[in-house]
Every structure is written in C-alpha cells, then in structure tokens.
mmCIF file of C-alpha atoms in Angstrom:
data_model
loop_
_atom_site.group_PDB
_atom_site.id
_atom_site.type_symbol
_atom_site.label_atom_id
_atom_site.label_comp_id
_atom_site.label_asym_id
_atom_site.label_seq_id
_atom_site.Cartn_x
_atom_site.Cartn_y
_atom_site.Cartn_z
ATOM 1 C CA MET M 845 42.662 -133.651 -160.726
ATOM 2 C CA TYR M 846 40.620 -130.631 -159.239
ATOM 3 C CA ASN M 847 42.313 -128.137 -161.928
ATOM 4 C CA ILE M 848 40.631 -130.502 -164.657
ATOM 5 C CA ILE M 849 37.376 -130.357 -163.089
ATOM 6 C CA GLU M 850 37.300 -126.529 -162.820
ATOM 7 C CA GLU M 851 38.366 -126.489 -166.106
ATOM 8 C CA LEU M 852 35.619 -128.094 -167.437
ATOM 9 C CA THR M 853 32.794 -127.154 -165.388
ATOM 10 C CA GLY M 854 34.092 -123.548 -164.026
ATOM 11 C CA ILE M 855 32.981 -125.176 -160.727
ATOM 12 C CA ASN M 856 35.408 -123.816 -157.821
ATOM 13 C CA MET M 857 36.760 -127.172 -155.848
ATOM 14 C CA GLY M 858 38.465 -125.113 -153.448
ATOM 15 C CA LEU M 859 35.566 -123.563 -152.181
ATOM 16 C CA ILE M 860 33.733 -125.293 -149.463
ATOM 17 C CA THR M 861 30.514 -124.190 -148.773
ATOM 18 C CA ILE M 862 29.224 -124.666 -144.745
ATOM 19 C CA GLU M 863 26.649 -123.209 -142.620
ATOM 20 C CA ARG M 864 28.080 -123.810 -138.897
ATOM 21 C CA LYS M 865 26.871 -121.115 -136.146
ATOM 22 C CA VAL M 866 29.989 -120.671 -134.073
ATOM 23 C CA LEU M 867 28.289 -121.145 -130.807
ATOM 24 C CA GLU M 868 26.746 -124.863 -131.863
ATOM 25 C CA LYS M 869 28.469 -126.597 -129.122
ATOM 26 C CA ASN M 870 27.219 -124.743 -126.574
ATOM 27 C CA ASP M 871 23.487 -124.431 -128.374
ATOM 28 C CA LEU M 872 23.715 -127.841 -128.431
ATOM 29 C CA ILE M 873 24.443 -128.650 -124.518
ATOM 30 C CA ALA M 874 21.760 -125.990 -123.824
ATOM 31 C CA LEU M 875 19.040 -127.765 -125.944
ATOM 32 C CA GLU M 876 20.177 -130.841 -123.808
ATOM 33 C CA ASN M 877 19.872 -129.236 -120.590
ATOM 34 C CA ARG M 878 16.772 -127.478 -121.332
ATOM 35 C CA ARG M 879 15.281 -130.947 -122.364
ATOM 36 C CA LEU M 880 16.548 -132.543 -118.894
ATOM 37 C CA PHE M 881 14.883 -129.620 -117.095
ATOM 38 C CA LYS M 882 11.608 -130.100 -118.698
ATOM 39 C CA GLU M 883 12.048 -133.664 -117.843
ATOM 40 C CA LYS M 884 12.434 -132.902 -114.298
ATOM 41 C CA LYS M 885 9.358 -130.678 -114.583
ATOM 42 C CA LEU M 886 12.088 -127.713 -113.118
ATOM 43 C CA PHE M 887 11.708 -123.856 -113.912
ATOM 44 C CA VAL M 888 15.053 -122.365 -114.701
ATOM 45 C CA ILE M 889 16.287 -118.680 -114.193
ATOM 46 C CA ASN M 890 19.595 -117.283 -115.379
ATOM 47 C CA LEU M 891 20.074 -114.410 -113.058
ATOM 48 C CA ILE M 892 22.523 -111.519 -114.698
ATOM 49 C CA SER M 893 23.770 -108.263 -113.901
ATOM 50 C CA SER M 894 27.146 -106.284 -113.489
ATOM 51 C CA PRO M 895 29.298 -107.002 -110.241
ATOM 52 C CA GLY M 896 27.494 -105.666 -107.249
ATOM 53 C CA SER M 897 23.869 -105.088 -108.525
ATOM 54 C CA GLY M 898 22.349 -107.196 -106.282
ATOM 55 C CA LYS M 899 22.241 -111.081 -107.619
ATOM 56 C CA THR M 900 22.969 -112.797 -104.735
ATOM 57 C CA SER M 901 20.947 -110.762 -102.046
ATOM 58 C CA LEU M 902 18.066 -111.255 -104.429
ATOM 59 C CA ILE M 903 18.457 -114.703 -104.155
ATOM 60 C CA GLU M 904 18.880 -114.564 -100.161
ATOM 61 C CA LYS M 905 15.752 -112.774 -100.185
ATOM 62 C CA THR M 906 13.819 -114.830 -102.389
ATOM 63 C CA ILE M 907 14.631 -118.363 -101.086
ATOM 64 C CA PRO M 908 12.885 -117.912 -97.207
ATOM 65 C CA ILE M 909 10.086 -116.522 -99.320
ATOM 66 C CA LEU M 910 9.559 -119.791 -101.778
ATOM 67 C CA LYS M 911 11.095 -122.464 -99.832
ATOM 68 C CA ALA M 912 8.180 -123.195 -97.919
ATOM 69 C CA LYS M 913 6.145 -124.359 -101.045
ATOM 70 C CA HIS M 914 8.839 -124.858 -103.397
ATOM 71 C CA LYS M 915 12.202 -127.033 -103.777
ATOM 72 C CA ILE M 916 14.897 -124.817 -104.598
ATOM 73 C CA GLY M 917 18.507 -125.271 -105.541
ATOM 74 C CA VAL M 918 20.917 -122.534 -106.639
ATOM 75 C CA ILE M 919 24.003 -122.764 -109.029
ATOM 76 C CA GLU M 920 26.558 -119.955 -108.386
ATOM 77 C CA GLY M 921 28.878 -118.594 -111.062
ATOM 78 C CA ASP M 922 31.994 -116.705 -110.059
ATOM 79 C CA VAL M 923 35.373 -116.215 -111.451
ATOM 80 C CA GLN M 924 36.941 -116.920 -107.896
ATOM 81 C CA THR M 925 35.937 -117.650 -104.820
ATOM 82 C CA ASP M 926 32.888 -119.928 -103.225
ATOM 83 C CA LEU M 927 31.737 -116.886 -101.410
ATOM 84 C CA ASP M 928 28.243 -116.620 -102.847
ATOM 85 C CA ALA M 929 27.641 -120.401 -102.257
ATOM 86 C CA GLN M 930 28.506 -119.837 -98.762
ATOM 87 C CA ARG M 931 25.737 -117.322 -98.315
ATOM 88 C CA ILE M 932 23.489 -119.544 -99.748
ATOM 89 C CA ASP M 933 24.207 -122.351 -97.916
ATOM 90 C CA LEU M 934 23.090 -120.555 -94.952
ATOM 91 C CA LEU M 935 19.332 -120.547 -96.186
ATOM 92 C CA GLY M 936 19.691 -124.608 -96.316
ATOM 93 C CA VAL M 937 19.173 -124.964 -99.880
ATOM 94 C CA PRO M 938 21.184 -127.032 -101.999
ATOM 95 C CA VAL M 939 23.937 -124.991 -103.627
ATOM 96 C CA VAL M 940 26.663 -125.498 -106.481
ATOM 97 C CA GLN M 941 29.721 -123.092 -106.845
ATOM 98 C CA ILE M 942 30.782 -122.873 -110.454
ATOM 99 C CA VAL M 943 34.363 -120.944 -110.099
ATOM 100 C CA THR M 944 35.409 -119.941 -113.990
ATOM 101 C CA ASN M 945 38.865 -119.341 -113.279
ATOM 102 C CA GLY M 946 38.668 -116.411 -115.980
ATOM 103 C CA ALA M 947 36.131 -116.868 -117.731
ATOM 104 C CA CYS M 948 33.520 -114.158 -118.100
ATOM 105 C CA HIS M 949 30.553 -115.612 -118.417
ATOM 106 C CA LEU M 950 28.836 -119.350 -117.846
ATOM 107 C CA ASP M 951 28.485 -121.622 -120.569
ATOM 108 C CA ALA M 952 25.866 -124.666 -121.108
ATOM 109 C CA MET M 953 28.538 -126.967 -120.099
ATOM 110 C CA LEU M 954 29.656 -125.537 -117.392
ATOM 111 C CA VAL M 955 25.870 -125.637 -115.761
ATOM 112 C CA ARG M 956 25.341 -129.080 -117.053
ATOM 113 C CA ASP M 957 28.650 -130.559 -115.098
ATOM 114 C CA ALA M 958 27.565 -128.628 -112.281
ATOM 115 C CA PHE M 959 23.964 -129.570 -112.338
ATOM 116 C CA ASN M 960 25.326 -133.033 -112.400
ATOM 117 C CA ARG M 961 26.780 -132.329 -108.805
ATOM 118 C CA PHE M 962 23.535 -131.999 -107.285
ATOM 119 C CA GLY M 963 23.083 -135.813 -107.537
ATOM 120 C CA ASP M 964 19.584 -137.284 -106.466
ATOM 121 C CA LYS M 965 18.329 -134.155 -105.255
ATOM 122 C CA GLU M 966 14.675 -133.058 -106.474
ATOM 123 C CA PHE M 967 14.143 -129.301 -107.390
ATOM 124 C CA ASP M 968 10.932 -127.727 -109.216
ATOM 125 C CA PHE M 969 12.921 -124.250 -108.963
ATOM 126 C CA LEU M 970 16.836 -123.445 -110.155
ATOM 127 C CA ILE M 971 18.520 -119.991 -110.131
ATOM 128 C CA ILE M 972 21.286 -119.676 -112.029
ATOM 129 C CA GLU M 973 23.695 -116.632 -110.815
ATOM 130 C CA ASN M 974 25.530 -115.687 -113.920
ATOM 131 C CA VAL M 975 29.314 -113.939 -113.490
ATOM 132 C CA GLY M 976 28.904 -110.659 -112.797
ATOM 133 C CA ASN M 977 28.762 -109.102 -116.278
ATOM 134 C CA LEU M 978 26.402 -106.940 -118.615
ATOM 135 C CA VAL M 979 28.231 -108.143 -121.929
ATOM 136 C CA CYS M 980 28.978 -111.514 -122.754
ATOM 137 C CA PRO M 981 26.384 -113.659 -120.606
ATOM 138 C CA ALA M 982 23.994 -112.365 -122.927
ATOM 139 C CA GLY M 983 25.066 -114.193 -125.756
ATOM 140 C CA TYR M 984 24.932 -117.868 -124.295
ATOM 141 C CA ASP M 985 22.245 -120.034 -123.615
ATOM 142 C CA LEU M 986 22.508 -122.250 -120.479
ATOM 143 C CA GLY M 987 19.347 -124.070 -121.052
ATOM 144 C CA GLU M 988 17.466 -121.470 -118.836
ATOM 145 C CA ASP M 989 13.322 -120.999 -119.205
ATOM 146 C CA MET M 990 14.227 -117.046 -118.779
ATOM 147 C CA LYS M 991 16.922 -114.487 -118.480
ATOM 148 C CA ILE M 992 16.297 -111.808 -115.738
ATOM 149 C CA VAL M 993 18.777 -108.965 -115.559
ATOM 150 C CA ILE M 994 19.126 -106.781 -112.430
ATOM 151 C CA SER M 995 20.046 -103.030 -112.872
ATOM 152 C CA ALA M 996 20.511 -101.134 -109.623
ATOM 153 C CA THR M 997 19.567 -97.376 -108.963
ATOM 154 C CA THR M 998 23.142 -96.628 -108.103
ATOM 155 C CA GLU M 999 24.069 -97.740 -112.085
ATOM 156 C CA GLY M 1000 22.064 -94.826 -113.479
ATOM 157 C CA GLU M 1001 19.633 -94.951 -116.372
ATOM 158 C CA ASP M 1002 21.412 -95.667 -119.272
ATOM 159 C CA LYS M 1003 22.803 -99.384 -118.983
ATOM 160 C CA PRO M 1004 19.906 -100.813 -121.607
ATOM 161 C CA LEU M 1005 20.759 -98.170 -123.853
ATOM 162 C CA LYS M 1006 24.842 -99.490 -123.416
ATOM 163 C CA TYR M 1007 24.023 -102.795 -123.428
ATOM 164 C CA PRO M 1008 21.194 -103.580 -125.445
ATOM 165 C CA VAL M 1009 21.467 -106.860 -125.851
ATOM 166 C CA ILE M 1010 20.842 -108.194 -122.196
ATOM 167 C CA PHE M 1011 17.970 -106.062 -121.925
ATOM 168 C CA ARG M 1012 16.439 -107.322 -125.093
ATOM 169 C CA ASN M 1013 17.331 -110.887 -124.494
ATOM 170 C CA SER M 1014 15.686 -110.864 -120.735
ATOM 171 C CA GLN M 1015 12.393 -111.683 -120.084
ATOM 172 C CA ALA M 1016 12.047 -109.582 -116.848
ATOM 173 C CA MET M 1017 14.323 -106.583 -115.407
ATOM 174 C CA ILE M 1018 14.620 -105.603 -111.613
ATOM 175 C CA ILE M 1019 15.596 -101.998 -110.586
ATOM 176 C CA SER M 1020 17.326 -103.219 -107.160
ATOM 177 C CA LYS M 1021 18.213 -100.861 -104.421
ATOM 178 C CA ILE M 1022 15.167 -98.662 -104.534
ATOM 179 C CA ASP M 1023 15.999 -97.665 -100.656
ATOM 180 C CA LEU M 1024 18.649 -95.645 -102.019
ATOM 181 C CA LEU M 1025 16.237 -93.069 -104.301
ATOM 182 C CA PRO M 1026 16.144 -90.577 -101.645
ATOM 183 C CA TYR M 1027 19.886 -90.112 -101.808
ATOM 184 C CA LEU M 1028 20.311 -90.350 -105.868
ATOM 185 C CA SER M 1029 18.548 -87.206 -106.189
ATOM 186 C CA ASN M 1030 20.029 -84.180 -104.697
ATOM 187 C CA GLN M 1031 18.225 -80.775 -105.515
ATOM 188 C CA LYS M 1032 21.148 -78.686 -103.606
ATOM 189 C CA SER M 1033 23.505 -79.590 -106.737
ATOM 190 C CA ASP M 1034 23.292 -79.661 -110.180
ATOM 191 C CA PHE M 1035 24.873 -82.720 -110.805
ATOM 192 C CA SER M 1036 22.319 -84.852 -112.710
ATOM 193 C CA SER M 1037 20.339 -86.953 -109.967
ATOM 194 C CA PHE M 1038 18.753 -90.660 -110.998
ATOM 195 C CA ASP M 1039 15.510 -90.708 -112.745
ATOM 196 C CA ILE M 1040 13.671 -94.006 -112.424
ATOM 197 C CA GLU M 1041 11.025 -93.251 -115.171
ATOM 198 C CA LYS M 1042 13.868 -92.810 -117.475
ATOM 199 C CA LEU M 1043 15.366 -95.877 -116.540
ATOM 200 C CA ARG M 1044 11.936 -97.808 -117.068
ATOM 201 C CA ASN M 1045 11.690 -95.984 -120.597
ATOM 202 C CA ASN M 1046 15.148 -96.793 -121.635
ATOM 203 C CA SER M 1047 14.333 -100.347 -121.010
ATOM 204 C CA LEU M 1048 11.163 -100.597 -122.541
ATOM 205 C CA SER M 1049 12.738 -98.756 -125.489
ATOM 206 C CA ILE M 1050 14.834 -102.090 -126.089
ATOM 207 C CA ASN M 1051 12.396 -104.643 -125.009
ATOM 208 C CA PRO M 1052 8.808 -103.450 -124.718
ATOM 209 C CA ASN M 1053 7.901 -106.593 -123.571
ATOM 210 C CA LEU M 1054 10.243 -106.337 -120.594
ATOM 211 C CA LYS M 1055 8.559 -107.002 -117.137
ATOM 212 C CA ILE M 1056 9.740 -104.830 -114.551
ATOM 213 C CA PHE M 1057 10.262 -104.977 -110.754
ATOM 214 C CA GLU M 1058 11.589 -102.265 -108.015
ATOM 215 C CA THR M 1059 13.222 -104.047 -105.023
ATOM 216 C CA SER M 1060 15.213 -103.150 -102.457
ATOM 217 C CA CYS M 1061 16.597 -106.188 -100.109
ATOM 218 C CA MET M 1062 17.370 -103.643 -97.419
ATOM 219 C CA SER M 1063 13.834 -102.533 -96.703
ATOM 220 C CA GLY M 1064 12.288 -105.906 -98.517
ATOM 221 C CA ASP M 1065 10.095 -103.905 -100.610
ATOM 222 C CA GLY M 1066 9.083 -105.297 -103.800
ATOM 223 C CA ILE M 1067 10.354 -108.797 -103.287
ATOM 224 C CA VAL M 1068 6.739 -110.207 -102.444
ATOM 225 C CA GLU M 1069 5.666 -109.089 -106.073
ATOM 226 C CA TRP M 1070 8.963 -110.505 -107.363
ATOM 227 C CA CYS M 1071 8.137 -113.980 -105.666
ATOM 228 C CA ASP M 1072 4.432 -114.040 -106.596
ATOM 229 C CA TRP M 1073 5.233 -113.367 -110.612
ATOM 230 C CA LEU M 1074 8.154 -116.481 -110.222
ATOM 231 C CA THR M 1075 5.488 -118.941 -108.453
ATOM 232 C CA LYS M 1076 3.481 -118.575 -111.692
ATOM 233 C CA PHE M 1077 5.957 -120.454 -113.477
ATOM 234 C CA ILE M 1078 7.040 -122.939 -111.016
ATOM 235 C CA ARG M 1079 4.752 -126.102 -111.232
ATOM 236 C CA MET J 100 35.954 -110.333 -123.423
ATOM 237 C CA HIS J 101 36.104 -113.549 -125.045
ATOM 238 C CA GLU J 102 36.776 -113.217 -128.705
ATOM 239 C CA LEU J 103 39.855 -115.392 -127.842
ATOM 240 C CA SER J 104 37.372 -118.511 -127.275
ATOM 241 C CA ILE J 105 35.355 -118.092 -129.736
ATOM 242 C CA ALA J 106 38.177 -117.657 -132.175
ATOM 243 C CA GLN J 107 39.304 -121.232 -131.222
ATOM 244 C CA GLU J 108 35.763 -122.127 -131.656
ATOM 245 C CA ILE J 109 36.120 -120.771 -135.112
ATOM 246 C CA VAL J 110 39.444 -122.797 -135.902
ATOM 247 C CA ASP J 111 37.692 -126.009 -134.551
ATOM 248 C CA ILE J 112 34.960 -125.860 -137.005
ATOM 249 C CA ILE J 113 37.342 -125.025 -139.915
ATOM 250 C CA LYS J 114 39.552 -128.027 -138.717
ATOM 251 C CA GLN J 115 36.357 -130.125 -139.159
ATOM 252 C CA SER J 116 35.457 -129.159 -142.334
ATOM 253 C CA VAL J 117 38.250 -129.875 -144.165
ATOM 254 C CA PRO J 118 40.501 -133.096 -144.370
ATOM 255 C CA VAL J 119 43.508 -132.880 -142.067
ATOM 256 C CA ASN J 120 46.040 -133.229 -144.885
ATOM 257 C CA GLN J 121 44.739 -129.584 -146.334
ATOM 258 C CA TRP J 122 44.581 -127.665 -143.287
ATOM 259 C CA ASN J 123 47.876 -125.952 -144.519
ATOM 260 C CA LEU J 124 46.164 -125.203 -147.764
ATOM 261 C CA ILE J 125 43.270 -122.939 -146.323
ATOM 262 C CA LYS J 126 43.469 -119.617 -147.947
ATOM 263 C CA SER J 127 40.287 -118.174 -146.141
ATOM 264 C CA ALA J 128 37.321 -118.799 -143.834
ATOM 265 C CA ASN J 129 34.009 -116.548 -144.304
ATOM 266 C CA LEU J 130 32.160 -115.141 -141.374
ATOM 267 C CA GLN J 131 28.903 -113.684 -140.929
ATOM 268 C CA LEU J 132 28.897 -111.421 -137.894
ATOM 269 C CA GLY J 133 25.864 -109.385 -136.502
ATOM 270 C CA VAL J 134 26.157 -105.963 -135.276
ATOM 271 C CA PHE J 135 23.878 -107.241 -132.026
ATOM 272 C CA SER J 136 25.986 -110.527 -131.299
ATOM 273 C CA ASN J 137 28.451 -108.700 -128.803
ATOM 274 C CA ILE J 138 31.544 -109.758 -130.295
ATOM 275 C CA LEU J 139 33.558 -106.927 -132.172
ATOM 276 C CA ALA J 140 35.134 -107.783 -135.703
ATOM 277 C CA ASP J 141 38.562 -106.450 -134.830
ATOM 278 C CA SER J 142 39.068 -108.099 -131.727
ATOM 279 C CA LEU J 143 38.094 -111.291 -132.976
ATOM 280 C CA SER J 144 40.815 -110.968 -136.390
ATOM 281 C CA PHE J 145 42.935 -110.130 -133.664
ATOM 282 C CA CYS J 146 42.460 -113.176 -131.611
ATOM 283 C CA PHE J 147 42.030 -115.326 -134.665
ATOM 284 C CA GLU J 148 45.556 -114.535 -136.169
ATOM 285 C CA ALA J 149 46.845 -115.085 -132.692
ATOM 286 C CA SER J 150 45.117 -118.635 -132.630
ATOM 287 C CA ILE J 151 46.588 -119.947 -135.375
ATOM 288 C CA LYS J 152 50.257 -118.456 -135.360
ATOM 289 C CA ASN J 153 52.957 -121.289 -135.684
ATOM 290 C CA THR J 154 50.109 -123.681 -136.756
ATOM 291 C CA GLU J 155 48.523 -125.593 -139.924
ATOM 292 C CA LEU J 156 46.230 -122.484 -140.324
ATOM 293 C CA GLU J 157 48.606 -119.848 -139.905
ATOM 294 C CA GLN J 158 48.096 -118.731 -143.643
ATOM 295 C CA THR J 159 44.336 -118.593 -143.384
ATOM 296 C CA LYS J 160 42.643 -115.081 -143.769
ATOM 297 C CA LEU J 161 39.337 -114.597 -141.630
ATOM 298 C CA ILE J 162 37.146 -112.738 -143.634
ATOM 299 C CA ILE J 163 34.393 -110.776 -141.877
ATOM 300 C CA GLU J 164 31.294 -109.799 -142.908
ATOM 301 C CA VAL J 165 29.378 -107.718 -140.475
ATOM 302 C CA ILE J 166 25.803 -107.952 -140.594
ATOM 303 C CA PRO J 167 23.472 -105.295 -139.913
ATOM 304 C CA LEU J 168 20.583 -105.001 -137.665
ATOM 305 C CA THR J 169 17.104 -105.415 -139.933
ATOM 306 C CA ILE J 170 14.148 -105.086 -137.415
ATOM 307 C CA HIS J 171 10.768 -106.206 -139.094
ATOM 308 C CA CYS J 172 7.536 -104.372 -137.776
ATOM 309 C CA GLU J 173 4.393 -106.756 -137.081
ATOM 310 C CA ASN J 174 2.464 -103.709 -137.620
ATOM 311 C CA CYS J 175 3.241 -102.129 -141.093
ATOM 312 C CA PHE J 176 5.397 -105.445 -142.076
ATOM 313 C CA SER J 177 7.924 -102.671 -143.203
ATOM 314 C CA ASP J 178 11.716 -103.881 -142.841
ATOM 315 C CA THR J 179 14.179 -101.179 -141.794
ATOM 316 C CA ILE J 180 18.136 -101.739 -141.303
ATOM 317 C CA VAL J 181 18.260 -99.629 -137.886
ATOM 318 C CA GLU J 182 21.657 -97.921 -136.965
ATOM 319 C CA ASP J 183 20.915 -97.416 -133.269
ATOM 320 C CA PHE J 184 19.398 -100.182 -131.339
ATOM 321 C CA ILE J 185 16.263 -98.593 -131.178
ATOM 322 C CA PHE J 186 13.425 -101.571 -131.026
ATOM 323 C CA TYR J 187 10.453 -99.686 -132.295
ATOM 324 C CA CYS J 188 9.301 -99.233 -136.145
ATOM 325 C CA PRO J 189 11.000 -96.375 -137.638
ATOM 326 C CA LYS J 190 7.974 -95.759 -140.058
ATOM 327 C CA CYS J 191 4.717 -96.303 -137.859
ATOM 328 C CA PHE J 192 6.880 -96.069 -134.401
ATOM 329 C CA ASN J 193 4.923 -99.505 -133.016
ATOM 330 C CA PRO J 194 7.399 -101.391 -130.844
ATOM 331 C CA ASN J 195 6.027 -104.573 -131.775
ATOM 332 C CA ILE J 196 9.026 -105.400 -134.164
ATOM 333 C CA THR J 197 11.251 -109.026 -134.410
ATOM 334 C CA ILE J 198 14.664 -108.579 -135.516
ATOM 335 C CA LEU J 199 15.111 -110.392 -139.041
ATOM 336 C CA THR J 200 19.558 -110.093 -139.097
ATOM 337 C CA GLY J 201 21.952 -108.590 -136.767
ATOM 338 C CA GLN J 202 22.492 -111.822 -134.324
ATOM 339 C CA GLU J 203 24.624 -113.829 -136.681
ATOM 340 C CA MET J 204 27.869 -115.772 -135.891
ATOM 341 C CA GLN J 205 28.212 -118.190 -138.627
ATOM 342 C CA LEU J 206 30.945 -119.674 -140.669
ATOM 343 C CA THR J 207 29.729 -119.912 -144.556
ATOM 344 C CA ALA J 208 32.495 -120.842 -146.671
ATOM 345 C CA ILE J 209 36.095 -122.038 -146.745
ATOM 346 C CA GLU J 210 38.079 -121.363 -149.298
ATOM 347 C CA LEU J 211 41.934 -123.379 -150.636
ATOM 348 C CA PHE J 212 44.161 -122.187 -151.909
ATOM 349 C CA ASP J 213 44.558 -123.010 -155.817
ATOM 350 C CA ASN J 214 47.083 -125.530 -155.653
ATOM 351 C CA HIS J 215 45.238 -127.424 -153.107
ATOM 352 C CA SER J 216 45.224 -130.824 -155.550
#
C-alpha cells in the first residue's frame, strides 16, 4: 500500500524524520537533578581534570575553610576504589563514592543515584569530583551549576588548545601545583620550561570569560581566594 | 573513550522510532555530529557496526554528517566557520562570540528499505 501512496504523491513513506539528541536521556535526568538541587538551594560544582592534577587535594583544602559556615557534601567518581572517598571522610563531611567499573566519565543517572544515598542529610554546597579525564566529562551535564577545570603546572601550557571542549564549557580554571614553578623553569637547559602566562593566554583564547585561580595545596597559596569566590555562590 | 555507549544510545533511539516488526527493514539512520562534540565519526561508525551485528538492525547503515564549528561574533555580527578551535572573531578579533554549530549529536532521519510495506 505504501508503494501506491508513494507513486501517487511522490512522498517517500519509508523516510522517518526525527530530531532526537543522542544524549537526551542523560540531559533529561540532568534537568531533574538541577531542579532538585535548586529546590534544596544547593550550589553544585563539577570538578574535572586529568588524573593526578589535584582534584581531591583541592577538595581537602577547601573543606576546612568552608565547613565553618557551610554544610558540604561530596560525590567522588572513580573507575575503581574508594580511596578518594576515604580521604574526604577523614574531614568529617558526608561523602558518597561512585565506582564506574570502566566508564570514563560520570553521567547524570550515576549522580542522581549517588545523591539519593545521602538520605536526609542537608547541604548548601555539593562538590562532584569527576573521573580523571579531560575529554569525556566535558560533554555530560550532571545537573551542576558550573564545571571547574584544573590544569597543573606540570601539565604544560597546551592543554586548553588540545582539550578545548572542557575549557570552553567551564566557568573557572585552577592552575594547580604552583609551588613547583621554581623547578619548572631551568635556565641551564635548552629544554622548554613552563610559562604560566602562556597557559593563561591559551585558556583565555578558548574561553575569554574563564575565571582563573592559581593554587598550591602544598603551600596553601591561592586557596583562600578560591574559597572566597565560591562562597559568593553558596546561599 | 565512550563511542560504544553513544552507539548503543543511537541503536535505542532508532528502535524507539520504528515499529518492532520493521526493525529488520531499516536501511539507514542519519546522524548530525558536530566537530566540537568530542566524539570521533570513525570510531562511532565502528562501534555502531559492532553494536548491530547479529541483531535485527544488522543491515542498517549509520550516515554521519559532520557539522563544522560556526561562530557568531556579538561585536560585528559576522558568522564564520572556523577550522582551528580559536574562539575570537577572525574579522574584528573580538572574543565575544557564541557557538552556532558544531556541538550537535542528533539523529535526524531514518530510512526504511523500499520493500518496507
């Protein structure tokens, strides 16, 4: 019958036009998460970086400063182990560990299920530490208020250019491990050294509105400024 | 990378859009994939083929239309297709730009084989 209709009208009955975003399932759950967080007046950040850039260390330094005035909760995401959750647990704030068993990023459903594990606990600030990865987390909305990207001094100046999506999609960037700066410029060698201004410029070329912080969890430099900025968003 | 889970989402959406008795008659599915989506077309094709093997959709081809990155300048109002990911207007050098295209990942059409009736 379709062939007759096609002959008479010229309409291709075998062509179905749709407009379906591939990540719509994630985006719907992210929207629900966002609504729930807003209802609870919760400020939520999604912390993203390569493995070893200092996400957990930054959280360890942030909590003692903000804990006095705010109720903080942390969701940790890793491929394996609860090592990061154990570190946060020592600071006396509620923490839930997501173990992805292979997934290279957190998604909205994992975050929703993790948040439900907090039960009745009340927070005004939720930190989500994503799986160490500068690529995949960039494309997944978790329902957060903002994505924060960390790039360590040891990672060089070119990460914003190599991983533009995450730098474009973040509201703030932390240049971590600035205590290592004296060791990263070696005038005795021809080998190129780290230029922090070049990193700043590369970041701003991808995202001119990026708020940039320079921190060291070893020395404590820059942590207060970072916390002061965060408190502006927490109710 | 997770092109495999993306491919599986695509298969699910295709199945939701077509009656189950026509799943083996799906000739192709059209996907718009932006260059700024962080997903590689070649890897996605490979993963799609792996996902549909030995299923009703075994004959289905995934046709990927790669969408370039177009930026709109809020200063001089020009639109430019950019090859490198530099986010300032190439005409007036103003950094106040918005992304018009290049972040897509959506299915736009599904075609059935001619003998679908």
